[in-house]
């Protein structure tokens, strides 16, 4: 029997606000421990929370971008549990009246045969909640420390429907979601800084069966690649279990990246009963249509719309467009490069194939890149005018990224310009022919292949700078005379 995986993702993103969700403390990252705390976020008796309007607006912005039904009336609830990073012993979250209800996200994903397909993934809800503090264990010999700076920072939890069917789809969903959230500027979505976190729910069921299998929830996933790897491991583990007649236990599991396995953290018997109840210190409230409409007006062009425009206006492939819009910075760089005069197809090729490879190697962002869009356009111009060939251009780009110099300057400085001097190329051709009489004879006897050796000899003679088209023309002329 074949088994089908069923996957649903819970994504937490930190909203980009200056102050916390229910108090005026700063959300600054990396401050000295417990610097940004106050009676409200430390849960002192008698302190009262106040909803941060900016956080609410960002949450609505995300809801609108994800086609969610934004609530007319919403409230906050207490989720009760005890843990040292939670000073109030409850987290203020949203239970049954979340700010954003059902929505959807259209993703582009690869079918098993490699074809690009579109798929709509349901969004169950996207609600506001506060973050917990952070426990520090490393390098502390006798106990642990707790830092409450993160406690009370606004999070948006985006819950997907169990619509995903493979690790690849989960990866593509996360990529599309991140592109949107970055595009609407509600979060940095930086997994390394913890401003985006993802838990994966995985189950398997016999193919053709409607009813879902028992799920396991996987935590401790620190990159999209890790999410995909952990899901695959979990699918294999659960499939093996059910194939051997055993049952999957509903539980929370942790991913161990070093070992490449998930392991049980707590099972259902130990699962929390959160005893949700309405937060008595924050009354339910109504969102006016005007408020929501005003936020909708400020939404920028979303990644998918942008990709469609790139295909329509610039004639690039939809695959290239989809990759370009994954990162806002990349899309903007590409557009600026085209505005600076580069052809769209060339710009897209140079950004996707060459510039991103250089950036990946340096692990740096396109915004910090020393090559600016107009400088790349300058490089492209030099290739189009055949001042340099593409091999030279690639080396020049690496130089540009390292020094911030223009392509023109580097080509001049290093004397890289192609030689388009007919006389010079003619002399090089004559020399090459004289030095390779066998190749000349072969070619004249009809062996087309012999031309390659002669071209190579001319290139060697001119240190690779001769204009290849002219070399070919002149060679052919001399060989046939
Ligand atoms: P819980 O009550 O355990 O938090 P929810 O119903 O809130 O479960 O769902 C949490 C996440 O798990 C959602 O993203 C949902 O799509 C996903 N999910 C629910 N049931 C399954 C299942 N059987 N298999 C895989 N994912 C599931
Ligand atoms: Mg849940
Ligand atoms: Zn505070």
Coordinates of C-alpha atoms and ligand atoms in Angstrom, one line a residue:
X1 CA 0.0 0.0 0.0
X2 CA 1.2 3.5 -0.7
X3 CA 1.0 6.3 1.9
X4 CA 0.4 9.9 1.4
X5 CA 1.9 12.6 3.6
X6 CA -0.3 15.4 5.0
X7 CA 1.5 18.5 6.3
X8 CA 0.3 21.7 8.0
X9 CA 2.7 24.5 9.1
X10 CA 2.5 26.9 12.0
X11 CA 4.7 30.0 11.3
X12 CA 5.5 32.6 13.9
X13 CA 6.8 35.9 12.7
X14 CA 8.0 38.8 14.8
X15 CA 6.2 42.0 13.8
X16 CA 8.5 45.0 13.1
X17 CA 7.3 47.4 15.8
X18 CA 9.4 49.7 17.9
X19 CA 7.6 48.7 21.2
X20 CA 6.2 45.5 22.5
X21 CA 2.6 44.2 22.1
X22 CA 1.2 45.4 25.4
X23 CA 3.7 47.8 26.9
X24 CA 6.1 50.6 25.8
X25 CA 9.3 48.5 26.2
X26 CA 11.7 48.5 23.2
X27 CA 11.9 45.5 20.8
X28 CA 15.6 46.2 20.0
X29 CA 17.5 43.0 19.3
X30 CA 20.7 42.1 21.1
X31 CA 20.4 44.5 24.0
X32 CA 21.9 43.7 27.4
X33 CA 19.8 41.0 29.3
X34 CA 16.6 42.2 30.8
X35 CA 17.2 45.8 29.7
X36 CA 13.9 46.1 28.0
X37 CA 11.4 45.1 30.7
X38 CA 8.7 46.7 32.8
X39 CA 5.9 45.7 35.2
X40 CA 3.6 44.8 32.3
X41 CA 5.9 42.4 30.4
X42 CA 7.3 41.0 33.7
X43 CA 3.8 40.2 34.8
X44 CA 3.8 42.2 38.0
X45 CA 0.4 42.2 39.8
X46 CA -1.7 45.2 39.2
X47 CA 0.0 46.1 35.9
X48 CA -2.3 46.5 32.9
X49 CA -1.7 45.7 29.2
X50 CA -2.6 48.1 26.4
X51 CA -2.8 46.8 22.8
X52 CA -0.1 48.2 20.5
X53 CA -2.0 49.8 17.5
X54 CA 1.0 49.5 15.2
X55 CA 1.3 45.7 15.8
X56 CA -2.4 45.4 15.1
X57 CA -2.1 47.3 11.9
X58 CA 0.8 45.1 10.8
X59 CA -1.2 42.0 11.6
X60 CA -4.1 43.2 9.5
X61 CA -1.7 44.1 6.7
X62 CA -0.5 40.5 6.7
X63 CA -4.1 39.2 6.8
X64 CA -5.0 41.3 3.7
X65 CA -1.9 40.1 1.8
X66 CA -2.9 36.5 2.6
X67 CA -6.5 37.1 1.5
X68 CA -7.7 36.4 5.0
X69 CA -11.1 37.5 6.3
X70 CA -10.2 40.2 8.7
X71 CA -12.3 40.1 11.8
X72 CA -14.9 42.8 12.6
X73 CA -14.7 42.0 16.2
X74 CA -11.8 40.5 18.0
X75 CA -10.5 39.7 21.5
X76 CA -7.5 38.4 23.3
X77 CA -7.3 35.3 25.5
X78 CA -5.0 33.9 28.1
X79 CA -3.2 30.7 27.2
X80 CA -2.1 29.3 30.6
X81 CA 1.0 27.3 31.2
X82 CA 4.0 27.4 33.5
X83 CA 7.5 27.8 32.3
X84 CA 10.3 30.0 33.6
X85 CA 10.4 32.1 30.4
X86 CA 6.8 33.1 31.0
X87 CA 6.6 35.4 34.1
X88 CA 2.8 35.8 34.1
X89 CA 2.4 32.0 33.7
X90 CA 0.1 32.8 30.8
X91 CA 0.7 34.1 27.3
X92 CA -1.7 36.6 25.9
X93 CA -2.9 35.2 22.6
X94 CA -6.0 35.0 20.5
X95 CA -8.2 31.9 20.8
X96 CA -11.6 32.0 19.1
X97 CA -11.7 35.6 17.7
X98 CA -8.4 36.0 15.9
X99 CA -7.7 39.2 14.0
X100 CA -7.4 37.2 10.7
X101 CA -9.6 34.3 9.8
X102 CA -9.5 32.1 6.7
X103 CA -7.3 33.0 3.8
X104 CA -5.1 31.4 1.2
X105 CA -1.7 31.5 -0.4
X106 CA -1.0 30.6 -4.0
X107 CA 2.3 28.8 -4.3
X108 CA 4.4 27.7 -7.3
X109 CA 5.8 24.3 -6.7
X110 CA 7.6 21.5 -8.6
X111 CA 5.6 18.4 -9.4
X112 CA 7.5 15.1 -9.1
X113 CA 8.2 15.3 -12.9
X114 CA 9.9 18.7 -12.5
X115 CA 7.1 20.7 -14.1
X116 CA 6.1 24.0 -12.4
X117 CA 2.6 23.9 -11.0
X118 CA 0.4 26.3 -9.0
X119 CA -1.4 25.2 -5.9
X120 CA -3.6 27.1 -3.4
X121 CA -2.8 26.5 0.2
X122 CA -5.4 27.4 2.8
X123 CA -4.6 29.6 5.7
X124 CA -6.6 28.7 8.7
X125 CA -6.0 31.9 10.7
X126 CA -3.3 34.4 11.5
X127 CA -3.5 35.7 15.0
X128 CA -1.6 38.0 17.3
X129 CA 0.3 36.8 20.4
X130 CA 3.1 37.9 22.6
X131 CA 6.5 36.2 22.6
X132 CA 8.1 34.5 25.7
X133 CA 11.5 35.3 27.2
X134 CA 14.6 33.3 26.5
X135 CA 16.4 30.8 28.7
X136 CA 20.2 30.7 28.5
X137 CA 21.9 27.5 29.4
X138 CA 25.2 27.6 27.5
X139 CA 28.3 28.4 29.4
X140 CA 26.4 28.7 32.7
X141 CA 27.7 26.0 35.0
X142 CA 25.2 26.2 37.9
X143 CA 21.7 26.7 36.5
X144 CA 20.2 28.8 33.7
X145 CA 19.6 32.5 33.1
X146 CA 16.5 34.0 31.8
X147 CA 16.3 37.1 29.6
X148 CA 12.9 38.8 29.4
X149 CA 13.8 41.3 26.7
X150 CA 11.9 39.1 24.1
X151 CA 8.9 38.6 26.4
X152 CA 6.0 40.6 25.1
X153 CA 7.3 41.2 21.6
X154 CA 4.5 41.0 19.1
X155 CA 4.2 37.8 17.0
X156 CA 1.8 36.8 14.3
X157 CA 1.1 33.1 14.2
X158 CA 0.1 32.0 10.7
X159 CA -1.5 28.6 10.7
X160 CA -1.9 26.7 7.4
X161 CA -4.6 24.1 6.6
X162 CA -3.2 20.6 6.3
X163 CA -3.0 21.1 2.5
X164 CA 0.6 20.4 1.9
X165 CA 1.6 17.0 0.5
X166 CA 5.4 16.9 0.3
X167 CA 8.5 18.4 1.8
X168 CA 9.0 20.3 -1.4
X169 CA 5.5 21.9 -1.1
X170 CA 6.2 22.9 2.5
X171 CA 9.5 24.5 1.4
X172 CA 7.8 26.4 -1.5
X173 CA 5.0 27.5 0.8
X174 CA 7.5 29.0 3.3
X175 CA 9.4 30.7 0.5
X176 CA 6.2 32.3 -0.9
X177 CA 5.0 33.3 2.6
X178 CA 8.4 34.9 3.5
X179 CA 8.5 36.8 0.2
X180 CA 5.0 38.3 0.9
X181 CA 5.8 39.1 4.5
X182 CA 9.1 40.8 3.5
X183 CA 7.4 42.6 0.7
X184 CA 4.7 44.1 2.9
X185 CA 7.5 45.0 5.4
X186 CA 5.9 43.6 8.5
X187 CA 8.8 41.4 9.6
X188 CA 12.5 40.8 8.8
X189 CA 11.7 37.1 8.6
X190 CA 15.2 36.3 9.7
X191 CA 15.3 32.7 11.0
X192 CA 18.8 33.2 12.4
X193 CA 17.6 36.0 14.7
X194 CA 14.4 34.1 15.5
X195 CA 12.1 36.6 13.8
X196 CA 10.6 33.7 11.8
X197 CA 10.0 30.3 13.4
X198 CA 8.2 27.3 12.0
X199 CA 6.7 24.2 13.5
X200 CA 5.7 21.3 11.1
X201 CA 2.7 19.0 11.6
X202 CA 3.0 15.7 9.8
X203 CA 0.9 12.7 9.3
X204 CA 0.5 9.9 6.8
X205 CA -2.6 8.1 5.4
X206 CA -3.1 5.3 3.0
X207 CA -3.5 6.7 -0.5
X208 CA -7.2 7.3 -1.3
X209 CA -8.3 7.5 2.3
X210 CA -10.1 10.6 3.3
X211 CA -9.5 10.6 7.0
X212 CA -6.2 12.1 8.2
X213 CA -3.8 10.0 10.2
X214 CA -2.4 10.9 13.6
X215 CA 0.0 13.8 13.4
X216 CA 3.2 14.6 15.1
X217 CA 4.4 18.2 15.6
X218 CA 8.0 18.9 14.9
X219 CA 9.8 21.8 16.6
X220 CA 13.3 23.2 16.6
X221 CA 13.5 23.9 12.9
X222 CA 16.0 26.6 12.1
X223 CA 15.9 26.9 8.3
X224 CA 13.6 26.1 5.4
X225 CA 15.9 23.3 4.3
X226 CA 15.7 21.8 7.8
X227 CA 11.9 22.0 7.7
X228 CA 12.0 19.9 4.5
X229 CA 14.5 17.5 5.8
X230 CA 12.7 16.9 9.1
X231 CA 9.4 16.4 7.3
X232 CA 10.9 13.8 5.0
X233 CA 12.4 12.0 8.0
X234 CA 9.1 12.1 9.8
X235 CA 7.2 10.8 6.7
X236 CA 9.6 7.9 6.5
X237 CA 9.4 7.1 10.2
X238 CA 5.6 7.2 10.3
X239 CA 5.3 5.2 7.1
X240 CA 7.5 2.5 8.5
X241 CA 5.5 2.4 11.7
X242 CA 2.1 2.0 10.0
X243 CA 3.5 -0.5 7.5
X244 CA 4.7 -2.7 10.4
X245 CA 1.2 -2.5 11.9
X246 CA 2.1 0.0 14.7
X247 CA 0.4 3.2 15.5
X248 CA 1.7 6.8 15.2
X249 CA 1.6 8.5 18.6
X250 CA 0.3 12.1 18.7
X251 CA 3.2 14.0 20.2
X252 CA 5.6 16.9 19.9
X253 CA 9.0 15.9 18.5
X254 CA 12.3 17.8 18.2
X255 CA 14.6 17.9 15.2
X256 CA 18.2 17.0 15.8
X257 CA 20.0 18.4 12.8
X258 CA 23.4 16.9 13.6
X259 CA 21.9 13.4 13.7
X260 CA 19.3 14.1 11.0
X261 CA 16.5 12.6 13.2
X262 CA 13.4 13.7 15.1
X263 CA 12.9 12.5 18.7
X264 CA 10.0 12.6 21.1
X265 CA 9.7 15.7 23.4
X266 CA 6.3 15.1 25.0
X267 CA 3.4 12.8 24.1
X268 CA -0.3 13.6 24.2
X269 CA -0.6 12.4 27.8
X270 CA 1.7 15.1 28.8
X271 CA 0.2 17.6 26.4
X272 CA -0.9 20.9 27.8
X273 CA -4.4 21.9 28.7
X274 CA -4.0 25.6 28.2
X275 CA -7.3 26.5 29.9
X276 CA -7.8 29.4 27.4
X277 CA -10.1 32.1 28.7
X278 CA -10.8 35.7 27.7
X279 CA -8.1 38.2 28.8
X280 CA -10.1 40.2 31.5
X281 CA -7.7 43.2 31.2
X282 CA -8.4 43.7 27.5
X283 CA -12.0 44.0 26.4
X284 CA -13.2 42.7 23.0
X285 CA -13.2 45.5 20.4
X286 CA -14.5 46.3 16.9
X287 CA -12.4 47.0 13.8
X288 CA -14.1 49.6 11.6
X289 CA -14.3 48.9 7.8
X290 CA -12.5 52.3 7.3
X291 CA -9.5 51.2 9.3
X292 CA -9.2 48.0 7.3
X293 CA -9.8 49.8 4.0
X294 CA -7.1 52.4 4.9
X295 CA -4.6 49.6 5.5
X296 CA -5.5 47.8 2.3
X297 CA -4.7 51.0 0.4
X298 CA -1.1 51.0 1.6
X299 CA -0.4 47.4 0.4
X300 CA 2.4 47.4 -2.2
X301 CA 2.5 45.2 -5.3
X302 CA 2.8 41.7 -4.0
X303 CA 5.5 39.2 -5.3
X304 CA 3.1 37.3 -7.5
X305 CA 1.8 40.4 -9.2
X306 CA 5.3 41.6 -9.6
X307 CA 6.4 38.3 -11.2
X308 CA 3.4 38.5 -13.7
X309 CA 4.4 42.1 -14.6
X310 CA 8.0 41.1 -15.2
X311 CA 6.8 38.4 -17.6
X312 CA 4.4 40.7 -19.3
X313 CA 6.5 43.8 -19.6
X314 CA 10.0 42.4 -19.8
X315 CA 9.4 39.1 -21.6
X316 CA 11.5 37.0 -19.2
X317 CA 10.4 33.5 -18.4
X318 CA 7.9 32.9 -15.6
X319 CA 10.5 30.7 -13.8
X320 CA 13.1 33.5 -13.8
X321 CA 10.4 36.0 -12.7
X322 CA 9.4 33.7 -9.8
X323 CA 13.0 33.4 -8.6
X324 CA 13.6 37.2 -8.9
X325 CA 10.6 38.1 -6.7
X326 CA 11.5 35.7 -3.9
X327 CA 13.6 38.4 -2.3
X328 CA 12.4 41.9 -2.5
X329 CA 16.0 43.2 -2.8
X330 CA 16.7 41.0 -5.8
X331 CA 13.5 42.1 -7.6
X332 CA 14.3 45.7 -7.0
X333 CA 17.9 45.3 -8.1
X334 CA 16.8 43.7 -11.3
X335 CA 14.3 46.5 -12.1
X336 CA 16.8 49.2 -11.3
X337 CA 19.3 47.4 -13.6
X338 CA 16.8 47.4 -16.4
X339 CA 16.0 51.1 -15.7
X340 CA 19.7 51.8 -16.0
X341 CA 19.5 50.6 -19.6
X342 CA 20.3 46.9 -19.5
X343 CA 18.2 44.5 -21.5
X344 CA 15.8 42.6 -19.3
X345 CA 16.8 39.1 -20.4
X346 CA 20.5 39.9 -19.9
X347 CA 19.9 41.6 -16.6
X348 CA 17.8 38.7 -15.3
X349 CA 20.5 36.2 -16.4
X350 CA 23.4 38.2 -14.8
X351 CA 21.5 38.7 -11.5
X352 CA 20.2 35.1 -11.2
X353 CA 23.2 33.2 -12.5
X354 CA 26.2 35.3 -11.6
X355 CA 25.5 38.0 -9.0
X356 CA 23.5 35.7 -6.7
X357 CA 26.2 33.0 -6.9
X358 CA 28.8 35.6 -5.8
X359 CA 26.5 36.8 -3.0
X360 CA 25.8 33.2 -1.8
X361 CA 29.5 32.5 -1.7
X362 CA 30.1 35.5 0.5
X363 CA 26.8 34.9 2.4
X364 CA 25.8 38.5 2.0
X365 CA 22.6 40.3 1.1
X366 CA 22.1 42.0 -2.3
X367 CA 21.5 45.3 -0.4
X368 CA 25.1 45.2 0.9
X369 CA 26.6 44.2 -2.4
X370 CA 29.3 46.6 -3.7
X371 CA 27.9 46.1 -7.2
X372 CA 25.0 48.5 -7.8
X373 CA 22.3 48.1 -10.4
X374 CA 23.7 50.7 -12.7
X375 CA 27.2 49.2 -12.5
X376 CA 25.8 45.8 -13.6
X377 CA 24.1 47.6 -16.4
X378 CA 27.5 49.0 -17.3
X379 CA 29.0 45.5 -17.4
X380 CA 26.2 44.2 -19.6
X381 CA 26.8 47.1 -22.0
X382 CA 30.4 46.1 -22.3
X383 CA 29.5 42.5 -23.3
X384 CA 26.8 43.7 -25.7
X385 CA 29.3 46.0 -27.5
X386 CA 31.6 43.0 -27.5
X387 CA 34.3 45.1 -25.7
X388 CA 34.7 42.0 -23.5
X389 CA 33.6 38.4 -24.0
X390 CA 31.4 36.6 -21.4
X391 CA 34.3 34.8 -19.8
X392 CA 36.1 38.0 -19.1
X393 CA 32.9 39.6 -18.0
X394 CA 32.4 37.0 -15.3
X395 CA 35.8 37.7 -13.9
X396 CA 35.2 41.4 -14.1
X397 CA 32.0 41.0 -12.1
X398 CA 33.8 39.2 -9.3
X399 CA 36.3 42.0 -9.3
X400 CA 33.5 44.6 -9.1
X401 CA 31.9 42.8 -6.2
X402 CA 35.2 42.8 -4.3
X403 CA 36.2 46.4 -5.1
X404 CA 33.0 48.3 -5.9
X405 CA 34.7 49.7 -9.0
X406 CA 32.9 50.1 -12.3
X407 CA 33.3 47.5 -15.1
X408 CA 34.8 50.2 -17.4
X409 CA 37.4 51.1 -14.8
X410 CA 38.4 47.4 -14.3
X411 CA 38.5 46.7 -18.0
X412 CA 40.7 49.8 -18.6
X413 CA 43.0 49.1 -15.6
X414 CA 43.6 45.5 -16.6
X415 CA 43.6 46.0 -20.3
X416 CA 40.9 43.5 -20.8
X417 CA 39.1 45.0 -23.7
X418 CA 38.7 42.7 -26.7
X419 CA 40.9 43.4 -29.6
X420 CA 38.8 44.5 -32.6
X421 CA 41.7 45.7 -34.5
X422 CA 41.6 44.0 -37.9
X423 CA 45.3 44.4 -38.6
X424 CA 46.3 42.9 -35.3
X425 CA 43.9 40.0 -35.6
X426 CA 45.1 39.4 -39.2
X427 CA 48.7 39.2 -38.0
X428 CA 47.7 36.8 -35.2
X429 CA 45.8 34.6 -37.7
X430 CA 48.8 34.5 -40.0
X431 CA 51.1 33.5 -37.2
X432 CA 48.7 30.8 -36.0
X433 CA 48.4 29.4 -39.5
X434 CA 52.1 29.3 -40.0
X435 CA 52.6 27.5 -36.6
X436 CA 49.9 24.9 -37.4
X437 CA 50.3 23.8 -41.0
X438 CA 48.7 20.4 -40.2
X439 CA 45.5 22.0 -39.0
X440 CA 45.5 24.3 -42.1
X441 CA 45.9 21.3 -44.4
X442 CA 43.2 19.3 -42.5
X443 CA 40.7 22.2 -42.8
X444 CA 41.4 22.7 -46.4
X445 CA 40.9 18.9 -46.9
X446 CA 37.4 19.3 -45.5
X447 CA 37.9 18.6 -41.8
X448 CA 35.7 21.3 -40.2
X449 CA 37.0 20.4 -36.7
X450 CA 40.5 21.6 -37.5
X451 CA 39.2 25.2 -37.3
X452 CA 38.9 24.9 -33.5
X453 CA 42.6 24.4 -33.0
X454 CA 43.3 27.4 -35.2
X455 CA 40.9 29.6 -33.3
X456 CA 42.5 28.5 -30.1
X457 CA 45.9 29.4 -31.4
X458 CA 44.8 32.9 -32.4
X459 CA 43.2 33.4 -29.0
X460 CA 46.4 32.3 -27.3
X461 CA 48.3 34.7 -29.4
X462 CA 46.0 37.6 -28.4
X463 CA 45.8 36.5 -24.7
X464 CA 42.1 35.7 -25.2
X465 CA 41.2 39.2 -26.0
X466 CA 40.5 39.0 -29.7
X467 CA 36.9 39.4 -30.8
X468 CA 35.8 35.8 -31.5
X469 CA 33.5 36.8 -34.3
X470 CA 36.3 38.7 -36.1
X471 CA 38.7 35.8 -35.5
X472 CA 36.4 33.4 -37.2
X473 CA 35.7 35.6 -40.1
X474 CA 39.3 36.5 -40.8
X475 CA 40.4 32.9 -40.4
X476 CA 37.8 31.6 -42.8
X477 CA 38.8 34.2 -45.3
X478 CA 42.5 33.4 -45.1
X479 CA 41.9 29.6 -45.2
X480 CA 39.8 29.8 -48.3
X481 CA 42.2 32.0 -50.2
Ligands
LIG1 P1 -3.4 21.4 17.6 O1 -4.7 21.5 18.3 O2 -2.7 20.1 17.9 O3 -2.6 22.6 17.7 P2 -4.5 22.2 15.1 O4 -5.8 21.6 14.6 O5 -4.5 23.6 15.7 O6 -3.8 21.2 16.1 O7 -3.6 22.2 13.9 C1 -2.3 22.7 14.0 C2 -1.6 22.5 12.7 O8 -1.5 21.1 12.3 C3 -2.3 23.2 11.5 O9 -1.3 23.7 10.6 C4 -3.0 22.0 10.8 O10 -3.1 22.3 9.4 C5 -2.1 20.9 11.1 N1 -2.8 19.6 11.1 C6 -3.9 19.3 11.8 N2 -4.2 18.0 11.6 C7 -3.2 17.4 10.9 C8 -2.9 16.1 10.4 N3 -3.7 15.1 10.7 N4 -1.8 15.9 9.7 C9 -1.0 16.9 9.5 N5 -1.2 18.2 9.9 C10 -2.3 18.4 10.6
LIG2 MG1 -2.1 24.8 17.5
LIG3 ZN1 7.5 46.0 29.1

